[in-house]
C-alpha positions as MATLAB code, in Angstrom:
seq = 'MSSVTANVRQGALRGKVATTHTGKTYYSFQGIPYASPPVGPLRFKPPQPAEPWTGVRDATKEGNVAPQLSETTRQYMGDEDCLFLNVYTPQMPSESEGGVKPVMVWIHGGGYTVGSGNSDMYGPDYLLNHDVVVVTLNYRLGVLGFMSTGDSVVTGNMGLKDQVMALRWVKENISAFGGDADNITIFGESAGSRACHLHVLSPMAKGLFHRAICQSSVAFRGSLNTPVAERTFRLARHLGLKEGASSQELLDFMREVPARTLVEQMLHCRSEKDKILQESFPIRPTLEPAGAEDTLVSEDPADIIASGSFTPVPIVFGVTSQEGYLYGSVLGKQDAWRGLNANMELLVPGAAAKTPDERRTATQEVRRFYLGDRPLGDDTFVQFAQLRGDANFVYPALDVARMHASVPGAPPVYFYFFDVDTRLNLFKTMFGASKYKGAAHADDLPYLFRFGLLKPSGPNTVEGRVIARMTKLWTNYAKAGKPTPGGDDIIPVSWPAFSADQCKYLEITNDGLAVKENLFKERMDFWKTLHSRKADLKTSS';
ca = [
     -13.605   17.325   50.503;
     -10.680   19.597   50.692;
      -9.604   21.591   47.824;
      -6.025   22.474   46.301;
      -5.117   24.984   43.357;
      -2.807   24.686   40.541;
      -1.611   27.699   38.222;
      -1.143   26.467   34.798;
      -0.464   28.632   31.147;
      -4.188   28.673   30.621;
      -5.214   29.917   34.202;
      -6.016   28.627   37.700;
      -7.339   25.211   38.662;
      -9.088   23.911   41.732;
      -8.778   20.174   42.203;
      -9.253   17.915   45.341;
      -7.489   16.236   48.015;
      -8.271   12.787   47.600;
      -6.710    9.150   48.925;
      -6.052    5.936   47.335;
      -7.618    2.470   48.733;
      -4.522    1.983   50.946;
      -4.930    5.639   52.453;
      -2.335    7.152   50.782;
      -2.764   11.244   49.966;
      -3.182   12.465   46.365;
      -4.185   15.489   44.438;
      -6.619   15.031   41.807;
      -7.380   17.555   39.074;
      -9.756   16.362   36.367;
     -11.394   17.268   33.278;
      -8.657   19.893   32.007;
      -9.074   21.373   28.689;
      -5.662   20.471   26.843;
      -7.127   21.795   23.594;
      -9.797   23.699   22.066;
     -13.315   22.137   21.478;
     -13.237   20.361   18.206;
     -16.310   21.521   17.017;
     -18.088   23.388   14.351;
     -15.365   24.680   11.923;
     -12.440   22.421   13.820;
     -14.612   19.485   13.236;
     -12.057   16.896   11.395;
      -9.668   19.248   11.651;
      -6.008   19.033   13.919;
      -6.382   20.349   17.204;
      -5.933   24.177   18.389;
      -4.508   25.045   21.746;
      -6.901   25.581   24.663;
      -8.139   28.786   25.422;
      -7.459   30.664   28.720;
     -10.004   31.148   31.057;
     -10.611   33.688   34.198;
     -11.123   32.971   37.717;
     -10.528   29.287   39.116;
     -11.790   26.662   37.005;
     -13.205   23.741   38.427;
     -11.134   20.542   38.089;
     -13.093   18.337   40.290;
     -14.847   16.299   37.897;
     -14.275   14.478   34.795;
     -14.991   16.110   31.209;
     -16.910   14.791   28.823;
     -15.710   11.578   26.865;
     -15.820   11.560   23.228;
     -18.695   10.478   21.332;
     -19.156    6.655   21.337;
     -21.484    3.369   21.760;
     -21.251    2.593   25.528;
     -19.478   -0.939   25.199;
     -22.231   -2.192   28.032;
     -25.217   -0.872   27.155;
     -25.022    0.123   23.326;
     -26.288    3.495   23.761;
     -24.760    6.766   22.473;
     -23.314    8.706   24.796;
     -20.323   11.378   24.856;
     -20.114   15.159   23.659;
     -17.478   16.489   20.505;
     -16.308   18.583   23.375;
     -14.068   15.967   24.703;
     -10.525   17.042   24.708;
      -9.721   16.490   28.459;
      -7.330   15.307   30.359;
      -6.631   14.101   34.154;
      -3.478   14.758   36.609;
      -2.915   12.778   39.439;
      -0.116   13.697   41.499;
       1.235   12.661   45.145;
       2.687   15.888   45.888;
       2.571   20.005   44.684;
       5.315   21.758   44.320;
       5.165   23.325   47.696;
       5.860   20.008   49.209;
       8.350   18.876   46.850;
      10.985   18.101   49.292;
      11.429   14.903   47.306;
      11.986   16.838   44.494;
       9.764   16.419   40.863;
       8.351   13.192   40.219;
       8.418   10.959   37.116;
       5.748   11.389   34.779;
       3.511    8.542   33.317;
       1.102    9.772   30.461;
      -1.395    6.704   29.796;
      -3.350    6.522   26.290;
      -6.381    4.328   26.483;
      -7.401    1.569   23.997;
     -10.714    0.956   22.634;
     -10.045    0.283   18.776;
      -9.953    4.400   18.334;
     -13.536    3.789   18.665;
     -14.768    3.276   22.111;
     -13.298    4.097   25.778;
     -11.662    7.252   27.983;
      -8.847    8.155   30.387;
     -11.990    7.975   33.083;
     -11.200    6.496   36.387;
     -14.002    3.764   36.312;
     -11.549    1.810   34.191;
      -7.888    3.486   34.701;
      -8.033    4.513   38.543;
      -4.518    5.807   39.354;
      -4.044    4.241   42.872;
      -1.763    1.412   42.205;
       0.717    3.629   40.434;
       0.544    6.744   42.733;
       1.755    4.384   45.472;
       5.093    4.441   43.567;
       5.590    8.022   43.832;
       4.727    9.049   40.141;
       2.646   11.542   38.858;
      -0.461   10.022   36.361;
      -1.858   11.492   33.680;
      -4.794   10.004   31.667;
      -6.716   11.401   28.638;
      -9.319   11.375   26.291;
      -8.954   12.045   22.514;
     -11.553   11.930   19.326;
     -12.606    8.387   18.443;
     -14.403    6.680   15.327;
     -15.079    8.831   12.333;
     -14.751   12.190   14.477;
     -11.231   11.117   15.085;
      -9.557    9.382   12.218;
     -11.804    9.894    8.969;
      -9.490   10.206    6.054;
     -10.221   11.669    2.422;
      -6.799   10.142    1.559;
      -5.685   13.619    0.472;
      -4.655   17.114    2.066;
      -8.444   17.760    2.529;
      -8.644   15.469    5.874;
      -5.543   13.646    6.233;
      -6.603   11.352    8.770;
      -5.146   10.175   12.511;
      -6.759   13.866   14.189;
      -7.243   11.397   17.319;
      -3.450   10.961   17.656;
      -2.693   14.384   16.658;
      -5.111   15.244   19.920;
      -2.693   12.822   21.894;
       0.134   15.016   20.567;
      -1.299   17.791   21.717;
      -2.010   16.545   25.344;
       1.721   15.815   25.331;
       2.869   19.229   24.522;
      -0.027   20.469   27.492;
       1.914   18.108   29.758;
       5.542   19.129   28.683;
       4.684   22.569   29.360;
       2.414   22.569   32.692;
       3.216   19.369   34.602;
       5.772   20.912   36.617;
       2.748   22.830   38.032;
       1.586   19.496   39.862;
       5.111   18.349   41.028;
       5.825   16.618   37.735;
       9.545   16.199   35.829;
       8.589   17.785   32.446;
      11.993   16.107   31.578;
      10.803   12.777   32.749;
       7.761   11.810   30.988;
       6.781    8.116   30.051;
       4.147    7.263   27.795;
       2.195    4.034   27.661;
      -1.069    2.486   26.588;
      -2.765   -0.941   25.597;
      -4.216   -1.781   22.475;
      -4.781    1.083   20.284;
      -3.264    3.235   23.071;
      -0.314    0.850   22.294;
      -0.356    1.212   18.887;
      -0.452    5.004   19.319;
       2.595    5.052   21.626;
       4.405    3.329   19.177;
       3.421    5.810   16.433;
       4.412    9.010   18.666;
       8.089    7.031   18.893;
       8.074    6.601   15.138;
       6.306   10.122   14.059;
       8.683   13.355   14.569;
       5.553   15.323   15.484;
       5.713   14.085   19.182;
       9.679   14.303   19.243;
      10.962   15.704   22.608;
       7.625   15.292   24.289;
       8.401   12.002   26.013;
      11.516   10.071   26.923;
      10.426    6.457   27.187;
       7.644    4.391   25.895;
       5.509    1.148   26.822;
       3.389   -0.586   24.125;
       1.319   -3.206   25.579;
      -0.169   -5.784   23.023;
      -0.283   -3.875   19.559;
       2.318   -2.202   17.649;
       2.409   -0.013   14.172;
       3.913   -3.015   11.828;
       4.240   -3.336    8.315;
       1.047   -2.898    6.439;
      -0.921   -1.604    9.572;
      -1.472    1.678    8.157;
      -3.047    0.268    5.052;
      -6.697    0.259    6.248;
      -8.939    1.872    3.785;
     -10.179    4.529    5.644;
     -10.656    6.790    2.679;
     -12.469    4.292    0.851;
     -14.751    3.343    4.163;
     -15.383    7.283    4.857;
     -16.965    7.736    1.508;
     -18.864    4.524    1.225;
     -20.430    5.787    5.207;
     -21.120    9.526    3.584;
     -22.966    8.279    0.696;
     -24.974    5.891    3.026;
     -25.682    9.015    5.038;
     -26.923   10.854    1.764;
     -23.673   12.100    0.071;
     -24.122   11.900   -3.972;
     -21.942    9.575   -5.871;
     -18.768   11.180   -7.477;
     -18.679   13.618   -4.614;
     -15.206   15.424   -4.200;
     -13.077   15.386   -1.144;
     -14.197   19.007   -0.066;
     -18.101   18.152   -0.672;
     -17.362   15.319    1.707;
     -15.901   17.126    4.316;
     -18.632   19.961    4.046;
     -21.369   17.171    4.305;
     -19.801   15.513    7.267;
     -19.795   18.694    8.869;
     -23.059   18.907    8.900;
     -23.804   15.071   10.130;
     -24.922   14.879   13.811;
     -22.029   13.282   15.899;
     -24.503   10.883   17.179;
     -25.620    9.845   13.228;
     -21.902    9.369   12.973;
     -21.775    7.360   15.637;
     -24.812    5.385   15.430;
     -24.111    4.643   11.509;
     -20.446    4.037   11.376;
     -20.482    0.410   10.856;
     -22.234    0.794    7.477;
     -18.741    2.166    6.053;
     -17.714   -1.854    6.243;
     -17.408   -3.954    3.000;
     -18.652   -7.799    2.669;
     -15.228   -8.940    3.583;
     -15.190   -6.455    6.698;
     -18.698   -8.034    7.973;
     -17.244  -11.484    7.750;
     -14.117  -10.532    9.816;
     -16.909   -8.818   12.188;
     -14.623   -6.008   11.662;
     -16.142   -3.416   14.764;
     -13.361   -0.688   14.514;
     -13.055    0.145   10.831;
     -12.143    3.806   11.314;
      -8.470    3.938   12.687;
      -4.904    5.038   12.141;
      -4.203    5.224    8.122;
      -1.201    6.570    6.016;
      -1.261   10.332    5.218;
      -0.567   12.130    2.341;
       3.112   12.685    2.102;
       3.970   16.597    2.280;
       0.323   17.486    3.603;
       0.188   20.033    6.169;
       0.383   18.745   10.044;
       1.511   15.240    9.120;
       1.729   12.435   11.802;
       2.833    9.246    9.688;
       3.304    9.317    5.929;
       5.639    6.389    5.733;
       4.985    2.517    6.466;
       6.273    1.800   10.106;
       8.701   -0.820    9.311;
      10.533    1.542    6.504;
      10.621    4.330    9.380;
      12.067    1.892   11.808;
      14.323    0.333    9.138;
      15.800    3.926    8.400;
      16.465    4.448   12.117;
      14.570    8.024   11.683;
      12.070    7.471   14.711;
      12.703    9.383   18.148;
      15.288    7.030   19.972;
      14.001    6.433   23.562;
      13.715    2.851   25.248;
      10.998    1.171   24.379;
       8.985   -1.729   26.574;
       7.071   -4.210   23.921;
       4.718   -7.393   25.458;
       1.683   -9.322   24.954;
      -0.573  -11.465   26.832;
      -0.821  -15.457   26.558;
      -4.097  -15.639   24.745;
      -4.646  -12.209   22.798;
      -7.092  -13.964   20.422;
      -9.386  -14.675   22.935;
     -10.633  -10.759   21.794;
     -12.248  -12.617   18.976;
     -14.562  -14.550   21.485;
     -17.605  -13.052   19.661;
     -17.870  -15.970   17.102;
     -18.395  -18.346   19.713;
     -22.030  -20.357   19.315;
     -22.532  -18.320   16.168;
     -22.370  -20.855   13.162;
     -23.268  -18.549   10.564;
     -20.232  -16.205   11.663;
     -18.021  -19.852   11.571;
     -19.372  -20.686    8.277;
     -18.308  -17.355    6.674;
     -14.817  -17.574    7.982;
     -14.383  -21.185    6.847;
     -14.993  -19.929    3.461;
     -13.278  -16.855    3.369;
     -10.460  -18.069    5.614;
      -7.699  -16.117    3.179;
      -9.276  -12.649    5.301;
      -7.226  -14.395    8.236;
      -4.044  -13.561    6.389;
      -2.318  -10.254    7.169;
      -1.694   -8.501    4.057;
       1.736   -7.995    4.966;
       2.198  -11.685    4.777;
       0.659  -12.084    1.155;
      -0.219  -10.004   -1.291;
      -1.331  -11.629   -4.921;
      -3.942  -14.015   -5.221;
      -1.331  -16.979   -5.781;
       0.808  -15.852   -2.447;
      -2.653  -15.875   -0.506;
      -4.294  -19.316   -1.431;
      -0.595  -21.001   -0.616;
      -0.425  -18.916    2.757;
      -4.020  -19.699    3.735;
      -3.282  -23.246    2.904;
      -0.332  -23.246    5.238;
      -1.792  -21.294    7.971;
      -4.878  -23.992    7.897;
      -2.625  -27.152    8.024;
      -0.375  -25.277   10.789;
      -3.293  -24.100   13.409;
      -6.072  -26.392   12.219;
      -4.803  -29.697   10.715;
      -7.977  -31.013    8.778;
     -10.406  -29.367   11.307;
     -12.733  -26.671    9.971;
     -13.212  -23.431   12.303;
     -15.815  -23.883   14.946;
     -16.466  -23.580   18.494;
     -14.179  -26.394   19.113;
     -11.301  -25.314   17.639;
     -11.701  -21.680   19.124;
      -8.556  -22.005   21.051;
      -6.669  -22.842   17.906;
      -8.453  -20.067   15.884;
      -7.517  -17.938   19.019;
      -4.022  -18.556   18.465;
      -4.000  -17.801   14.661;
      -5.291  -14.412   15.287;
      -3.759  -13.777   18.207;
      -0.168  -14.727   16.543;
      -0.989  -12.782   13.370;
      -2.299   -9.552   14.392;
      -0.597   -9.208   18.036;
       2.393  -11.911   18.994;
       4.243  -11.893   15.800;
       4.050   -7.962   14.719;
       4.961   -7.131   18.537;
       8.151   -9.417   18.627;
       9.077   -8.662   14.953;
       9.075   -4.804   15.363;
      10.963   -5.161   18.809;
      13.479   -7.329   16.945;
      13.910   -4.448   14.370;
      14.216   -1.800   16.892;
      16.737   -3.712   18.922;
      18.743   -4.089   15.283;
      19.092   -0.630   14.689;
      22.707    0.273   15.427;
      22.810    2.611   18.619;
      19.263    2.196   19.628;
      18.321    2.464   23.168;
      17.383   -0.534   24.933;
      14.104   -2.625   24.194;
      12.792   -4.812   26.747;
       9.750   -7.775   26.293;
       7.316   -9.141   28.634;
       4.559  -11.931   28.218;
       1.516  -12.110   30.370;
       0.146  -15.214   31.611;
      -1.387  -14.374   34.799;
      -5.138  -15.805   35.337;
      -7.055  -14.611   38.214;
     -10.458  -13.254   39.004;
      -9.396  -10.043   37.750;
      -8.639  -11.219   34.079;
     -12.400   -9.013   33.268;
     -11.660   -9.070   29.695;
     -11.661  -12.523   28.953;
     -14.962  -13.126   30.587;
     -16.077   -9.986   28.564;
     -15.093  -11.630   25.437;
     -17.190  -14.665   26.338;
     -13.892  -16.878   26.748;
     -13.709  -16.940   30.345;
     -13.824  -20.994   30.234;
     -10.460  -21.300   28.694;
      -7.111  -20.801   30.295;
      -4.873  -17.883   29.971;
      -5.000  -13.917   29.610;
      -7.090  -12.465   27.344;
      -5.947   -9.210   25.125;
      -6.348   -6.194   28.216;
      -6.142   -8.696   30.808;
      -3.197   -7.063   31.918;
      -5.008   -3.528   32.611;
      -6.627   -4.229   35.956;
      -3.256   -4.912   37.576;
      -1.936   -1.570   36.374;
      -4.980    0.649   37.100;
      -7.745    0.403   40.077;
     -10.798   -0.507   38.432;
     -13.868    1.653   40.045;
     -16.603   -1.661   40.415;
     -13.884   -4.172   41.531;
     -12.846   -4.614   45.458;
      -9.386   -3.991   45.887;
      -7.080   -7.120   46.104;
      -5.273   -7.544   49.655;
      -1.437   -7.635   49.647;
      -1.301  -11.310   49.974;
      -3.528  -12.418   47.644;
      -2.113  -13.543   44.178;
      -3.874  -10.799   42.439;
      -2.266   -7.865   44.930;
       1.113   -9.646   44.602;
       0.760   -9.392   40.571;
      -0.415   -5.794   40.966;
       2.927   -5.126   43.128;
       4.996   -6.458   40.875;
       3.569   -5.145   37.597;
       3.361   -1.250   39.227;
       6.839   -1.325   40.079;
       8.187   -2.900   36.846;
       6.141   -0.189   34.996;
       7.410    2.790   37.544;
      10.770    1.797   37.781;
      11.202    1.708   34.162;
       9.363    5.402   34.096;
      11.837    6.355   37.171;
      15.304    5.152   35.806;
      14.631    3.795   32.058;
      15.224   -0.005   33.502;
      12.225   -2.100   34.767;
      14.809   -4.139   37.275;
      17.433   -1.551   38.399;
      18.389   -4.174   41.186;
      17.977   -4.410   44.627;
      14.483   -5.437   45.122;
      12.778   -7.855   46.902;
       9.545   -7.503   44.564;
      11.349   -7.770   41.602;
      13.790  -10.842   42.496;
      14.963  -11.086   38.828;
      16.906   -8.959   36.339;
      14.756   -8.388   32.751;
      17.373   -8.022   30.341;
      16.996   -6.241   27.096;
      15.853   -7.875   24.427;
      18.130   -8.202   21.425;
      17.562   -9.829   17.659;
      19.867  -12.706   18.187;
      18.736  -13.344   22.015;
      15.275  -12.852   22.157;
      14.816  -12.846   25.967;
      11.818  -11.726   27.830;
      10.186  -11.480   31.150;
       7.730  -13.771   31.979;
       4.624  -12.888   34.422;
       2.494  -15.544   35.928;
       0.330  -15.792   38.849;
       3.627  -17.148   40.719;
       6.204  -14.695   39.900;
       8.619  -13.455   37.316;
      10.985  -15.672   35.153;
      13.538  -14.776   32.192;
      12.738  -16.989   29.223;
      13.884  -16.986   25.124;
      11.938  -17.375   22.271;
       8.674  -17.002   23.158;
       6.296  -19.426   20.807;
       9.282  -20.104   18.689;
       7.587  -22.780   16.618;
       4.715  -20.560   16.105;
       6.588  -17.474   15.633;
       8.948  -19.237   12.853;
       6.113  -19.996   11.043;
       4.913  -16.499   10.849;
       8.608  -15.483    9.583;
       8.927  -17.975    6.768;
       5.327  -16.441    5.727;
       6.596  -12.816    6.038;
      10.189  -13.466    4.836;
       8.819  -15.346    1.683;
       6.762  -12.488    1.212;
       9.846  -10.593    0.974;
      12.009  -12.379   -1.169;
       9.028  -12.112   -3.862;
       8.952   -8.621   -3.661;
      12.884   -8.445   -4.000;
      12.899  -10.676   -6.956;
       9.679   -9.384   -8.840;
];
């Protein structure tokens, strides 16, 4: 294995020369520390800069992942010393006859509870074929990354602050890998997508990136109202904290609890309502107290967008055709269906109805619109999946895109709809929904990244053609800020910007690309009416 050296601010790194599945050479630097280990007194604190090292540091293997339960084995894995990133580049500066390359920084999803930037899921091969530098990263997850006391003792969102620290590191060091520090695109899916959107909205990451791609999840009205502090205290009491303890006492107590215990016991923070909803990612981003030090976000996302006080960068938003297959764990579970039928008001987002009367009315309307007079159950799973997918992903993404596009002078917004269905739709299978048509939440990922266990698709297969289109669109955008700059045989259409009065989007299917308008119009109008009625009530009260 040939090695290659790069010099960053902290010291020298030894990476390796690798090849993509198509034989293209690239340089891989893995397990680079971008912050100090968040352990001991730094647990639950904002990240601190990485310490320098002497000699040449080995960067040929991935670093520790954040503490979590494996999605496949449900066994504990990871280490608190987890703030590492990976850089994959098609050329080193010494070979830069083509100049510096655009940089794409990937933020992984997993409900802020599981996942990593590792190449078993996020292999860079397909993107590297388009001459960009790819960066993937780990950040703190679950209780260790997102617990909050609701005040300045632990403000929350440490995992998001880790990501900002990683972006600072990229900005300062990416030129050592042939990357352009003045052309950085952040992109992510699900929790990683919402994180990208929060970085657009937060002043903390301003100047650290130049475009964003948000795949399937956004920061929308009310999305940061999760009762994280309440859940944190509930978990701490379950672990032995005395009743009535202060925030400082909670912090001191939680610093002594082993990371493994925090991960394995996390679901004990849930309320009865959370259990009915089968909430498996309960500790996540939350509003921070205004005026606290190192604040990432202390205002509702919708208010930030409306005020125009976000980082003005172009943004791509998009969804898959069947986001709600994510909730396939209820299939075959009569008790779960019974709980949902009896508590259907829990499926109505707080942003659409707040008072008991509003919730009752909204629940009846939602039931009637999606189910008619049928109960929730295996035979109405598709309707249930549409309801949850529309409420949690599709309507918020379209609404947020509309809000961004309405800000005077804002950079362009683009929207896509991913409806590809092939053997690469791994997540649909993982969620137990493989017999249903369409693309589940996260089913777009294997068309952007090489999943280590999958045999690569040939260029003339349906899968290969979709990979070629998707990666070309994403990297075109990273290079020039326009996904379809024109003159391209793989991308025969021009993807127009999204506007509030013309909701045009790019549809991506097995057969190709098409520009369409007003996605799921009837369903989206239904949610718009519910949300605007709530807004009217708010203004008149």
